XYZ file of C-alpha atoms in Angstrom:
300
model
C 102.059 77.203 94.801
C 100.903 75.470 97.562
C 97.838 76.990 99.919
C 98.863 76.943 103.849
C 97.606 78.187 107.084
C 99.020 79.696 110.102
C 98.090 81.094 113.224
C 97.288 84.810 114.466
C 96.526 84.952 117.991
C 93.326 82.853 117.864
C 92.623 82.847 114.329
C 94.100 80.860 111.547
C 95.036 82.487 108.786
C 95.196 81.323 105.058
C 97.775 82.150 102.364
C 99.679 80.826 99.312
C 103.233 79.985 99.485
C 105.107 80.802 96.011
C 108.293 78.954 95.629
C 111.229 79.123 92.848
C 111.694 76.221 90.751
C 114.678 74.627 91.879
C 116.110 73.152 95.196
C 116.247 75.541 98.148
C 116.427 77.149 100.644
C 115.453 80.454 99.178
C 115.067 84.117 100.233
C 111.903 84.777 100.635
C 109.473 87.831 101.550
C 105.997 87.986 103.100
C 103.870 89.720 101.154
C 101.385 92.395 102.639
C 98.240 94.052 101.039
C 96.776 97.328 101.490
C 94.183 98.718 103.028
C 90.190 97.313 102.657
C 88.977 93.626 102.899
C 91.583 92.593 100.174
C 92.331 88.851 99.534
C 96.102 87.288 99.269
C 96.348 88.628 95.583
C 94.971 92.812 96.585
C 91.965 91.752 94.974
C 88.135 92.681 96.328
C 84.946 91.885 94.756
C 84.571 95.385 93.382
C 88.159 95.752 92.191
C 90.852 93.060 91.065
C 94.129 94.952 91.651
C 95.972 91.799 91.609
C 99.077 93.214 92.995
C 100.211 90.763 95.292
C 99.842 87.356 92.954
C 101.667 89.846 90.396
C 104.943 90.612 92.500
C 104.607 86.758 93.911
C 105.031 85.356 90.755
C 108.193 87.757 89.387
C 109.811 87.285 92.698
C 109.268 83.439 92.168
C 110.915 83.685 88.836
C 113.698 85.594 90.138
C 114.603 82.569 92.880
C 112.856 84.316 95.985
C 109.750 82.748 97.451
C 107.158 84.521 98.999
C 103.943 83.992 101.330
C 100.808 85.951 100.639
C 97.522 85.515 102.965
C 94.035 86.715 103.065
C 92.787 89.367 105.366
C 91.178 88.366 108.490
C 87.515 87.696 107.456
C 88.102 87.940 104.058
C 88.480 84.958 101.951
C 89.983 81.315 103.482
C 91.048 83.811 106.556
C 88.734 83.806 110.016
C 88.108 86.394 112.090
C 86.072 89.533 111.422
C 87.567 92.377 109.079
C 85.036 94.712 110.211
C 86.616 94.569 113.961
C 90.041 94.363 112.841
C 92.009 98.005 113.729
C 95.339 98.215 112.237
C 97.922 96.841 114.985
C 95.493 93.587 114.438
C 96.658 93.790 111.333
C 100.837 94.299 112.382
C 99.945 91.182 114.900
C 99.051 89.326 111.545
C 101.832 90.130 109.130
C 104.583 89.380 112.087
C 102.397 85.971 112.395
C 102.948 85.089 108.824
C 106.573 86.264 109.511
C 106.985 83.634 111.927
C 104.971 81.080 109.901
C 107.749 81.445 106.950
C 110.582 81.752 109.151
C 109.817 78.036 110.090
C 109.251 76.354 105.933
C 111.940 74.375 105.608
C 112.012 75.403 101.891
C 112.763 79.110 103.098
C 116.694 80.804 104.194
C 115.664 82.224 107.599
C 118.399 84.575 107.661
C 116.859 86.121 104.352
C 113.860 87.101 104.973
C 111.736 90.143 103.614
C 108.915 92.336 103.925
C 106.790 93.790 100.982
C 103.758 95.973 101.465
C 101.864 97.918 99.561
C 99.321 101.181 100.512
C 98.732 100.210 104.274
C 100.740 97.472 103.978
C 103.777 99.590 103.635
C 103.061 101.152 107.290
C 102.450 97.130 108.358
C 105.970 96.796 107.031
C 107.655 99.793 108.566
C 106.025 98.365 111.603
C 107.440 94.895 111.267
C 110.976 96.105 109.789
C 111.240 98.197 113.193
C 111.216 95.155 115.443
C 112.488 92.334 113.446
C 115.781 91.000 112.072
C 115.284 91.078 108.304
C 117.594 91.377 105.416
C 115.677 94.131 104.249
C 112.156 95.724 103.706
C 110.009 96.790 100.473
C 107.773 99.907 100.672
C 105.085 100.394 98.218
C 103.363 103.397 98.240
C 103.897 103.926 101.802
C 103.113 107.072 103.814
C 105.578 109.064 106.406
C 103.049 110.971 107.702
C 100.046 111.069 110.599
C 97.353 109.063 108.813
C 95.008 111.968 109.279
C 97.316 114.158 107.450
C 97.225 111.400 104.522
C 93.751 111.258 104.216
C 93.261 114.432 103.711
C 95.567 115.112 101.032
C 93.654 111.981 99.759
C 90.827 114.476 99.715
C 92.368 117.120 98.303
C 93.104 114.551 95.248
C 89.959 113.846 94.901
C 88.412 117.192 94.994
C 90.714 118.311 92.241
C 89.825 114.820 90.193
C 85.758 115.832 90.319
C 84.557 116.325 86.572
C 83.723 119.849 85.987
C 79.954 119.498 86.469
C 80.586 117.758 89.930
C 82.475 121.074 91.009
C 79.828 123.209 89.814
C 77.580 121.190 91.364
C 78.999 120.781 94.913
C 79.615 124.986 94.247
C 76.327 125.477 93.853
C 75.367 123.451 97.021
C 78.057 125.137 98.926
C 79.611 121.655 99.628
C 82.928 120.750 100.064
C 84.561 117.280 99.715
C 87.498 118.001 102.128
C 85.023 119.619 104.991
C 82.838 116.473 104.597
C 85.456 114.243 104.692
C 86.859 116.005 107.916
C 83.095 116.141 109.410
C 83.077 112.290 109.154
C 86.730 111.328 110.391
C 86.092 113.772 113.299
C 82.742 111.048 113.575
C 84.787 108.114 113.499
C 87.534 109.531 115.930
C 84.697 110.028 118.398
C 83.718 106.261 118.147
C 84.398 103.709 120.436
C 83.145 100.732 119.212
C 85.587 98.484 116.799
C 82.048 98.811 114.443
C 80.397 102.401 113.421
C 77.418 103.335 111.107
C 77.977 106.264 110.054
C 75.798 107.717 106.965
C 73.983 104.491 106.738
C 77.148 101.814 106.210
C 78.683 99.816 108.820
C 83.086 100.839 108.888
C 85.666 99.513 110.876
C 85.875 102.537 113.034
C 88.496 100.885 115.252
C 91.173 100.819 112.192
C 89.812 104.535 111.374
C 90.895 105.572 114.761
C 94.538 103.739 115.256
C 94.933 104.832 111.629
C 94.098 108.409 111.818
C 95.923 108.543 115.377
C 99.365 106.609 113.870
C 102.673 108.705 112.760
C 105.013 106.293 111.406
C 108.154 108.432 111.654
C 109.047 106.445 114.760
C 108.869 103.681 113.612
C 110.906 104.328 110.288
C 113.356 105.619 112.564
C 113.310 102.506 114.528
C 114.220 100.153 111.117
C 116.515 97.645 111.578
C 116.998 96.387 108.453
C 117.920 98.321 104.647
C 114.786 100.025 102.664
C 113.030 100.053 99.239
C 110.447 102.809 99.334
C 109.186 102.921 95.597
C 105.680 105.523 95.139
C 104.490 106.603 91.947
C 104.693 110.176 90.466
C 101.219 110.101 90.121
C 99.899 108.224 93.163
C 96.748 109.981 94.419
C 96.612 108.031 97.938
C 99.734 108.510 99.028
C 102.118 111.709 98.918
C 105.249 110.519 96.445
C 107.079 113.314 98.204
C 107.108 111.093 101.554
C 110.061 109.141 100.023
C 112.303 111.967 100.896
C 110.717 112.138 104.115
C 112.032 108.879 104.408
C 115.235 109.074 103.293
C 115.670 111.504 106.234
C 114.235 109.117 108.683
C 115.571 105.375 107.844
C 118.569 104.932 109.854
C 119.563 102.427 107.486
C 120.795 101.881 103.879
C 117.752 103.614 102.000
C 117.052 103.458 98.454
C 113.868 105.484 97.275
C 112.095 105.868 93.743
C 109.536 108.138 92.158
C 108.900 106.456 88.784
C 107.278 108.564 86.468
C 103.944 108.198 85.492
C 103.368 104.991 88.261
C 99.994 105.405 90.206
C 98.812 104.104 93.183
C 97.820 100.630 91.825
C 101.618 100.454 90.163
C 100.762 100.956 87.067
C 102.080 102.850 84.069
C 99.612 105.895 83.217
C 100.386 108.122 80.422
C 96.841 110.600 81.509
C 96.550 112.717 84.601
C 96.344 111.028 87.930
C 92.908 109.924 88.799
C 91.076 107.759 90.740
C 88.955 107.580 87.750
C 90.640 105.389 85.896
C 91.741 102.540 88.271
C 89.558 100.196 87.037
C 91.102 100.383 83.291
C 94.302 100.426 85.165
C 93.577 97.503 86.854
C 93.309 95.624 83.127
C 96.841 96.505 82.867
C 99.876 94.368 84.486
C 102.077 95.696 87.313
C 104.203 98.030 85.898
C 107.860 95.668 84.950
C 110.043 98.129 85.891
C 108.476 98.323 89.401
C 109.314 94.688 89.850
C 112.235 94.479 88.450
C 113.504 97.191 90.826
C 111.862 95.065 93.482
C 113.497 91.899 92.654
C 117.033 93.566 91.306
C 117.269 94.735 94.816
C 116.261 91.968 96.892
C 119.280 89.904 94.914
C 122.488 91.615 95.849
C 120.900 91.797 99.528
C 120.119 87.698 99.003
């Protein structure tokens, strides 16, 4: 799996091409991550979700190659992820795009994009201006980002241990009206850089985030659609794969595996944010990737 780099703009940008064994030239896919300063694999200091190097090495053993890259900033990437707002981060995925489109190992008129969490919207984004034999969404929204967040909220509130609700009773605090105190904050911003309560946030992808409804852009596909989002994903609404299937002008497929959370793993307990760190011990869930790879081939 050789490392590579390629150009954004300015920057260069580094990644790790996964190719088949075998001669080619292959299908392949370019491989985005979701939202925070995540490496190539969806990993971050704090949490190793690993998704990325997971689905890159099935879709390698299925014949499909694939290029993953780091954020900008993070890892063997420059630039600054801090200052990055989301459409930096379309500009990047259609760069890497254009990077495989040119590997001689790699079928240019079978080419794919897989994101996951925010990655999904970088996909929908991509998919709606490029010719590609098809596009993976992973946990992707169909909503205003504002909307998404807080139903994020409302997750979390109802995933508070019980002395955590008694507590924020008894202080007469609510997580959904502090969350909405602070986005309200961050739309106000106009710097690409805020402080707000003390840590430094990348305030200009808060605002194109919070701002961005991707039903035109599904709308706008060119290309047929995987959506796959867990029954119990606590990020992302697993009802917005209908809302999808209502949007896509193209040939849709959507999934709601049971008991699948946000990371793509299997779960057999209640969906919490709780537990992603055990979860993250655990592989990809197989039948996610198989779907993954089972429908790339007929497309390849």
């Amino acid at each position: 799996m050789p490392d590579v780099t390629f150009p954004s703009g300015d920057l260069t940008l580094a990644g790790t091409l996964a190719l088949p064994d075998g001669d080619g030239p292959f299908p392949a896919a370019v491989l985005v991550t979701g939202s925070g300063p995540l490496d190539r694999d969806s990993n971050t200091k704090k949490l190793r979700i690993d998704v990325m190097a997971q689905v890159a090495t099935h879709l390698a053993a299925h014949g499909i190659a694939s290029l993953r890259y780091d954020k900008r900033g993070v890892g063997e990437s420059e630039g600054d992820y801090l200052a990055a707002g989301l459409f930096d981060n379309v500009a990047d995925a259609r760069a890497a795009l254009a990077a495989l489109r040119e590997r001689a190992e790699v079928d240019a008129d079978r080419l794919f994009v897989i994101g996951h969490s925010e990655g999904a919207l970088i996909a929908t984004e991509v998919a709606a201006t490029e010719d590609l034999a098809g596009a993976v969404l992973l946990a992707g929204s169909a909503q205003l980002g504002r909307t998404v967040i807080e139903w994020q909220a409302a997750q979390v509130a109802e995933d508070l241990p019980t002395a955590a609700k008694v507590i924020m009773k008894v202080l007469r605090q609510d997580v959904a009206g502090q969350q909405r105190k602070t986005l309200d904050r961050l739309e106000a911003t106009t710097d690409d850089v805020a402080r707000i309560q003390f840590q430094k946030l990348n305030a200009k992808w808060f605002r194109e985030f919070l701002a961005h409804d991707p039903t035109e852009s599904l709308a706008r596909v060119r290309c047929p659609v995987l959506a796959i989002t867990g029954a119990k994903d606590v990020q992302v609404p697993p009802a917005d794969v209908e809302l999808m299937r209502g949007l896509v002008p193209t040939a849709f497929t959507g999934e709601v595996p049971a008991d699948v959370t946000h990371l793509l793993r299997r779960d057999p307990g209640p969906p919490s944010v709780r537990s992603y760190k055990q979860q993250a011990k655990r592989p990809v869930d197989r039948g996610v990737l198989a779907t993954i790879s089972g429908w790339i081939g007929p497309v390849a």
